[in-house]
Coordinates of C-alpha atoms in Angstrom, one line a residue:
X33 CA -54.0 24.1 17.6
X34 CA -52.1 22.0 15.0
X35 CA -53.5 24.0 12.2
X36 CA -51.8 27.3 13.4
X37 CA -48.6 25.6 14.0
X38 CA -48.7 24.5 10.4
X39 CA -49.4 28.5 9.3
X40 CA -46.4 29.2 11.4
X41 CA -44.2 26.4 9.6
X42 CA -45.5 28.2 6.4
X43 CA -44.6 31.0 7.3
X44 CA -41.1 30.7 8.1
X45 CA -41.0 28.4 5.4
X46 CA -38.9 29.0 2.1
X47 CA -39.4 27.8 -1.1
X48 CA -37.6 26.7 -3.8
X49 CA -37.2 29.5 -6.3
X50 CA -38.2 28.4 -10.0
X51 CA -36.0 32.3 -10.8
X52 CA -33.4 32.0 -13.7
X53 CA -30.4 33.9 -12.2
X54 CA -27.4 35.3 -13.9
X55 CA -24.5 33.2 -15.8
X56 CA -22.2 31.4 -13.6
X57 CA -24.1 32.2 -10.5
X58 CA -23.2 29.6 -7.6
X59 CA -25.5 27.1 -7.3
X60 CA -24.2 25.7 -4.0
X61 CA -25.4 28.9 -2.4
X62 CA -28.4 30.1 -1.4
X63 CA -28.3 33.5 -3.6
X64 CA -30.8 35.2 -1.9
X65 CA -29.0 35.0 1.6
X66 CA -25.9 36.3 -0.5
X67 CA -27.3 38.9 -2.9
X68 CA -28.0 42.3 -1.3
X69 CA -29.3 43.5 -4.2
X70 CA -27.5 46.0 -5.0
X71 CA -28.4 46.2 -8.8
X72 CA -25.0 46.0 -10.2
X73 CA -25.4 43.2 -12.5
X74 CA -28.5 44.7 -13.8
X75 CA -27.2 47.7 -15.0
X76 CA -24.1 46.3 -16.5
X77 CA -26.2 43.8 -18.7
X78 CA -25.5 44.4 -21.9
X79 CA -28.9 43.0 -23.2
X80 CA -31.0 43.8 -20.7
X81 CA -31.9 40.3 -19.9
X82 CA -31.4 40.8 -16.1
X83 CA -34.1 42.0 -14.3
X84 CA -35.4 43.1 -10.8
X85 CA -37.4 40.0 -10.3
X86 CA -39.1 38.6 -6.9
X87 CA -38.2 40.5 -3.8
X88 CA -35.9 42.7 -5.5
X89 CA -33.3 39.8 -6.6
X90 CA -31.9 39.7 -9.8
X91 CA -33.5 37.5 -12.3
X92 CA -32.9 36.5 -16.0
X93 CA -35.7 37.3 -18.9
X94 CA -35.2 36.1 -21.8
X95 CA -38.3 37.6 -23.2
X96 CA -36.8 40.3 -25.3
X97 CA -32.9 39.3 -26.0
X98 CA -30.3 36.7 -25.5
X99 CA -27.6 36.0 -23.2
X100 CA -24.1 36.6 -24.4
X101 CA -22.1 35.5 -22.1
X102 CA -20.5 38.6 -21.9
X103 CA -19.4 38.2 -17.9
X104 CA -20.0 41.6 -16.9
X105 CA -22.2 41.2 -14.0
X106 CA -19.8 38.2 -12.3
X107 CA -16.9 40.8 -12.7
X108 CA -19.0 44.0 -11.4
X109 CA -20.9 42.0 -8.2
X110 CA -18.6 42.6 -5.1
X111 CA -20.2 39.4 -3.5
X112 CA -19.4 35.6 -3.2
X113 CA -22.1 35.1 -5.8
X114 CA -20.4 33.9 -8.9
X115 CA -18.2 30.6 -9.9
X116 CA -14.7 30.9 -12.0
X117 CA -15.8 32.6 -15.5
X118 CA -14.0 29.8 -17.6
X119 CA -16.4 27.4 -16.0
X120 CA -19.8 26.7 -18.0
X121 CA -22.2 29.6 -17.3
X122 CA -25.1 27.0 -16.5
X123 CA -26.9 24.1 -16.8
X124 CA -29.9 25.6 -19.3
X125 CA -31.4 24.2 -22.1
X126 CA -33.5 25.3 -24.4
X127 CA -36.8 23.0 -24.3
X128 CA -40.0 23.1 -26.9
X129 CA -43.3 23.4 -25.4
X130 CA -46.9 21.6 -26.6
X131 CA -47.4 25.7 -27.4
X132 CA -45.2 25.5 -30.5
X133 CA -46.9 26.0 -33.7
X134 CA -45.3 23.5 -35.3
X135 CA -47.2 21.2 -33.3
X136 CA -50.3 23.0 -34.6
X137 CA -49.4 22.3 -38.3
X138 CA -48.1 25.8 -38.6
X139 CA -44.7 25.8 -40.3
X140 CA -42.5 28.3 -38.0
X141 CA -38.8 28.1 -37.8
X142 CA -38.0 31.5 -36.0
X143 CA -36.3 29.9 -33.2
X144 CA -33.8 28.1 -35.4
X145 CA -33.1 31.4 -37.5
X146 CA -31.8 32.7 -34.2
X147 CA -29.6 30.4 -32.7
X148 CA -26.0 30.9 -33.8
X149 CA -24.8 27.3 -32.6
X150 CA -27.4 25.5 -34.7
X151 CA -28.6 23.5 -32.0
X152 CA -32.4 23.8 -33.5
X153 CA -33.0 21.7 -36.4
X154 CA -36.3 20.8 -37.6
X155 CA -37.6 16.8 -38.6
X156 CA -39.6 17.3 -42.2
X157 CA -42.6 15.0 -42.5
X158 CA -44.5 14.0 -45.3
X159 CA -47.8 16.0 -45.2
X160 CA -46.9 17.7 -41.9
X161 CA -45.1 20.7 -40.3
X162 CA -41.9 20.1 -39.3
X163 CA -41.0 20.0 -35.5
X164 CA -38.1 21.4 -33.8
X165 CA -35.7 19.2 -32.5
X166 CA -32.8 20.5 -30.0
X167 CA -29.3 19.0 -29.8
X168 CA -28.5 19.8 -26.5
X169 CA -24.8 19.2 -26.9
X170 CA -25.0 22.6 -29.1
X171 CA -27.6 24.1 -27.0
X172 CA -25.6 26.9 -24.7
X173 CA -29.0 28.1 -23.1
X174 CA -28.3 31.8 -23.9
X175 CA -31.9 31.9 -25.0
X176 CA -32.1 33.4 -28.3
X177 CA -34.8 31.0 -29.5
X178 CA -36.9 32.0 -26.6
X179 CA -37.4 36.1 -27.3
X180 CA -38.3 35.6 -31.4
X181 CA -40.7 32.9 -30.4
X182 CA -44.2 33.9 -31.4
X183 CA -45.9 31.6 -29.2
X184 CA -43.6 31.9 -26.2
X185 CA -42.7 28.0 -26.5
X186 CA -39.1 28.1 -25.5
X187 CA -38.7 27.6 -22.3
X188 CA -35.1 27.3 -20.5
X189 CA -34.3 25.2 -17.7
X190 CA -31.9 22.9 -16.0
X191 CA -31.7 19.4 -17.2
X192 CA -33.2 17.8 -13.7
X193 CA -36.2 20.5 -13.7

């Protein structure tokens, strides 16, 4: 008996979504009991970076462009969704995976040659490739490291992830 009480509790159950959504979205909310999905924000994306991701909510991909922070799709969404505009857009960083070819001896430097606020720098060392190393004061999270990244080693998340 308990074990179909636990299916039930699973059931019923939410979790946590690991989905990147829009700039400025309200993080005190619970954006899928807000969103109706209307597609607005995805069609005024400028770069296409926001998707129709799990159950038809809008999600961010940075996989082929950046973020810029244009605040079209906090102005077009008639819901409660989004914070002030002049507030920070998020918490995201830009974070280096073990995938990185630097790591692999391989001397890359894409992601640095696309980021605009030179938060990417790279540490030389003697007889070695040398690794990326992020200033996350600079770092805005708009993700243009992450598309140009051969290896897919950019990852962007909240600080506490």
């Amino acid at each position: 008996m308990s074990n179909i009480n636990q299916s039930r509790r699973r059931l019923f159950s939410r979790k946590k979504s690991s989905a990147i959504r829009p700039p400025w979205s309200n993080t005190d909310i619970e954006f899928t009991d807000i969103c109706t999905r209307c597609d607005k924000c995805i069609q005024v994306c400028e770069t296409q970076i926001i998707i129709r991701g799990d159950g038809g909510f809008p999600e961010i991909s940075f996989a082929d462009d950046e973020c810029t922070f244009c605040k079209k799709c906090a102005q077009v969404c008639p819901e409660p969704i989004f914070i002030d505009t002049e507030q920070a857009p998020w918490e995201l960083k830009a974070v280096v995976q073990e995938s990185c070819l630097a790591y692999e001896g391989v001397w890359c430097q894409s992601c640095k040659d696309a980021c605009d606020e030179r938060a990417i720098s790279f540490k030389l060392a003697i007889g070695q490739a040398p690794k990326p190393e992020i200033n996350t004061d600079l770092c805005t999270g708009c993700g243009a490291c992450a598309a140009p990244c051969p290896t897919n080693a950019i990852k962007l998340q909240s600080p506490n992830q």
